[in-house]
Short mmCIF file of C-alpha atoms and ligand atoms in Angstrom, two decimals:
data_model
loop_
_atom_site.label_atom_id
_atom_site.label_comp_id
_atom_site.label_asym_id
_atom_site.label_seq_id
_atom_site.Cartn_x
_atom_site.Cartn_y
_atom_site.Cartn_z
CA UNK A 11 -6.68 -12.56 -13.83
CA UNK A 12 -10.11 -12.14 -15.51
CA UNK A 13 -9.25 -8.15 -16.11
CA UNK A 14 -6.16 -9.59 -18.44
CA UNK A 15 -8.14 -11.73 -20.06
CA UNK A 16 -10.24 -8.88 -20.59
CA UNK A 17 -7.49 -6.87 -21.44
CA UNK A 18 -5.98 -9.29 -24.49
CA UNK A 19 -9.28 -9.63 -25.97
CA UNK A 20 -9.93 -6.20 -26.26
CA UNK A 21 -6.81 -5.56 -27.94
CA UNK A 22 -7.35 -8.73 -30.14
CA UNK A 23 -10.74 -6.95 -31.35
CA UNK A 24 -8.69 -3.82 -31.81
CA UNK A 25 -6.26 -5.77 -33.85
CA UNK A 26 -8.60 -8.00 -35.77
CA UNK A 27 -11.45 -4.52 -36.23
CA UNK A 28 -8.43 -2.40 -37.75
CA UNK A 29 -7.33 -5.67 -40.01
CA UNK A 30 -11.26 -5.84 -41.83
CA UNK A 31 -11.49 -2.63 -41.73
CA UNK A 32 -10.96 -2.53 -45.49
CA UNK A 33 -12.93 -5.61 -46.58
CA UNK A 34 -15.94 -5.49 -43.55
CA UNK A 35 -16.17 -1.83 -42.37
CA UNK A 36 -19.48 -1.99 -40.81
CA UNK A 37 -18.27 -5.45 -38.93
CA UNK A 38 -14.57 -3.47 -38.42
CA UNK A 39 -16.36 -0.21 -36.20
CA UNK A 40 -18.20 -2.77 -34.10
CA UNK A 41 -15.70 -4.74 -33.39
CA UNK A 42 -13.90 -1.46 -32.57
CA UNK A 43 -15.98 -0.13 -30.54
CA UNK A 44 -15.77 -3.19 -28.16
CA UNK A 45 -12.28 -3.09 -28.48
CA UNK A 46 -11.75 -0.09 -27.38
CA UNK A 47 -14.80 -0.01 -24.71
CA UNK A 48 -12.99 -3.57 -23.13
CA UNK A 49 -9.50 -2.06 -23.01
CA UNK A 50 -11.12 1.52 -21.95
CA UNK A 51 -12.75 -1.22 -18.97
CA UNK A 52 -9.46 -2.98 -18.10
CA UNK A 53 -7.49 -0.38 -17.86
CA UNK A 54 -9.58 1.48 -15.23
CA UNK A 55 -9.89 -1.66 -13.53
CA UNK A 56 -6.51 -2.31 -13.28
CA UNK A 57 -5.15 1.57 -11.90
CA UNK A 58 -8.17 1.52 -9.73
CA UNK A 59 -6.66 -2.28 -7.80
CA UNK A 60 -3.08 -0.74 -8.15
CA UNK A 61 -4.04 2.51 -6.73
CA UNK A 62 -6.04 0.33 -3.62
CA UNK A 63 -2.52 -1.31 -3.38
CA UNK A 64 -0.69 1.32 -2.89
CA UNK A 65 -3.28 2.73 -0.41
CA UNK A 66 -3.21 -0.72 1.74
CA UNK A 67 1.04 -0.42 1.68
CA UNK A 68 1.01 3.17 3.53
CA UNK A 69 -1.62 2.34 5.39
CA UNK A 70 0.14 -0.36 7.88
CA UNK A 71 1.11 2.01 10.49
CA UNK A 72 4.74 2.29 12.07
CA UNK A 73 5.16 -0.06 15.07
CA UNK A 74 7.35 2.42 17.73
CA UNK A 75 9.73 1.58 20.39
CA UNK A 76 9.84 4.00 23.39
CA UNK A 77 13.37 4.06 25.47
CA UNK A 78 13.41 6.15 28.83
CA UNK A 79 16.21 6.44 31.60
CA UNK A 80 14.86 5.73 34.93
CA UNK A 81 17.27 7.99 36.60
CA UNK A 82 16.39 11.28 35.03
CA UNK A 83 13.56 10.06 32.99
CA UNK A 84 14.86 11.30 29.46
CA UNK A 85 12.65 9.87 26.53
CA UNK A 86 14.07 8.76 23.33
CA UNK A 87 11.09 7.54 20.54
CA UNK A 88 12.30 5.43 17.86
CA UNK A 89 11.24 2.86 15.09
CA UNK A 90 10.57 -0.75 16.50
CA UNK A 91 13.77 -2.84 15.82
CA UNK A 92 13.96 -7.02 15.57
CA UNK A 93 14.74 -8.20 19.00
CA UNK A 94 13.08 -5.23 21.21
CA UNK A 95 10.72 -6.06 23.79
CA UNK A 96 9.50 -4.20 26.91
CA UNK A 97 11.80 -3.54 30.10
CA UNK A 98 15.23 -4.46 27.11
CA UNK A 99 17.91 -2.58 28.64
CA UNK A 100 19.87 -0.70 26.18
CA UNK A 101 22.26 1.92 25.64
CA UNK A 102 23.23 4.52 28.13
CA UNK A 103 21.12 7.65 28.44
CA UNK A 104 22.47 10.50 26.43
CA UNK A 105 22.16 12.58 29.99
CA UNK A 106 23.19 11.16 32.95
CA UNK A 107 24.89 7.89 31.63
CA UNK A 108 22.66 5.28 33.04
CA UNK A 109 20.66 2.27 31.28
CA UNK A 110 17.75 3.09 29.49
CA UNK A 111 15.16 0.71 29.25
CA UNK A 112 12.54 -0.21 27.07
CA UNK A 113 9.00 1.04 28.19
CA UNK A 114 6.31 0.51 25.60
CA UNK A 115 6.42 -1.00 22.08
CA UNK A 116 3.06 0.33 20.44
CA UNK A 117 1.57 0.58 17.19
CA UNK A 118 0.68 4.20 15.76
CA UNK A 119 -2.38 4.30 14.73
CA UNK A 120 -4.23 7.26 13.78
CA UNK A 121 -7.67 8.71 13.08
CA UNK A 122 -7.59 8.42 9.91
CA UNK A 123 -7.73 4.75 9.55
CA UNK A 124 -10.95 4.41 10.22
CA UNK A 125 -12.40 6.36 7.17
CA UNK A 126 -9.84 4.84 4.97
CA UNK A 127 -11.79 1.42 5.17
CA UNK A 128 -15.58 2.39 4.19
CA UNK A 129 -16.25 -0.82 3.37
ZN1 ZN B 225 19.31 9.52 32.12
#
């Protein structure tokens, strides 16, 4: 909230620097100057939290959901779904017919996670 506040000033200075420019030029490039130094400030600030954002959005890893047929032990990987949970029976097996059941619900996480989060 600060960074807007930040933001709207800067822009007022621009505003108000360019409106006495005429009458108080030496008073008008200062007031510039801020201007554009705040907005220059608030902008940057503002791409860099959007861009950390975005980061934090792709980095919650896929939870997956693994289905294998006991019978002929066929292995079908998919995304987790509401409502699965481990030893679910499901669908028949594309092979041989039988139930499949659910075997492990796990969270993919991978190496890169950890360098992702310096802080
Ligand atoms: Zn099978």
């Amino acid at each position: 909230m600060t960074l807007f506040l930040v933001l709207v000033l800067s822009l007022a200075a621009l505003i108000y620097g360019i409106s006495i420019l005429e009458t108080y030029p030496d008073i008008a490039y200062i007031v510039l100057l801020f201007g554009f130094l705040g907005t220059a400030i608030a902008v940057y600030a503002l791409v860099q939290i959007r861009m950390r954002l975005s980061k934090l959005r792709i980095v919650v890893p896929p939870v997956t959901t693994t289905i294998e047929c006991k019978k002929c032990s066929f292995k079908n990987v998919r995304e987790f779904q509401r409502g699965d949970y481990i030893f679910k029976e499901l669908e028949p097996c594309q092979k041989c017919n039988d139930k499949m059941m659910i075997t492990a619900i796990y969270r993919e996480v991978k190496e890169k996670e950890k360098e992702r989060f310096p802080y």
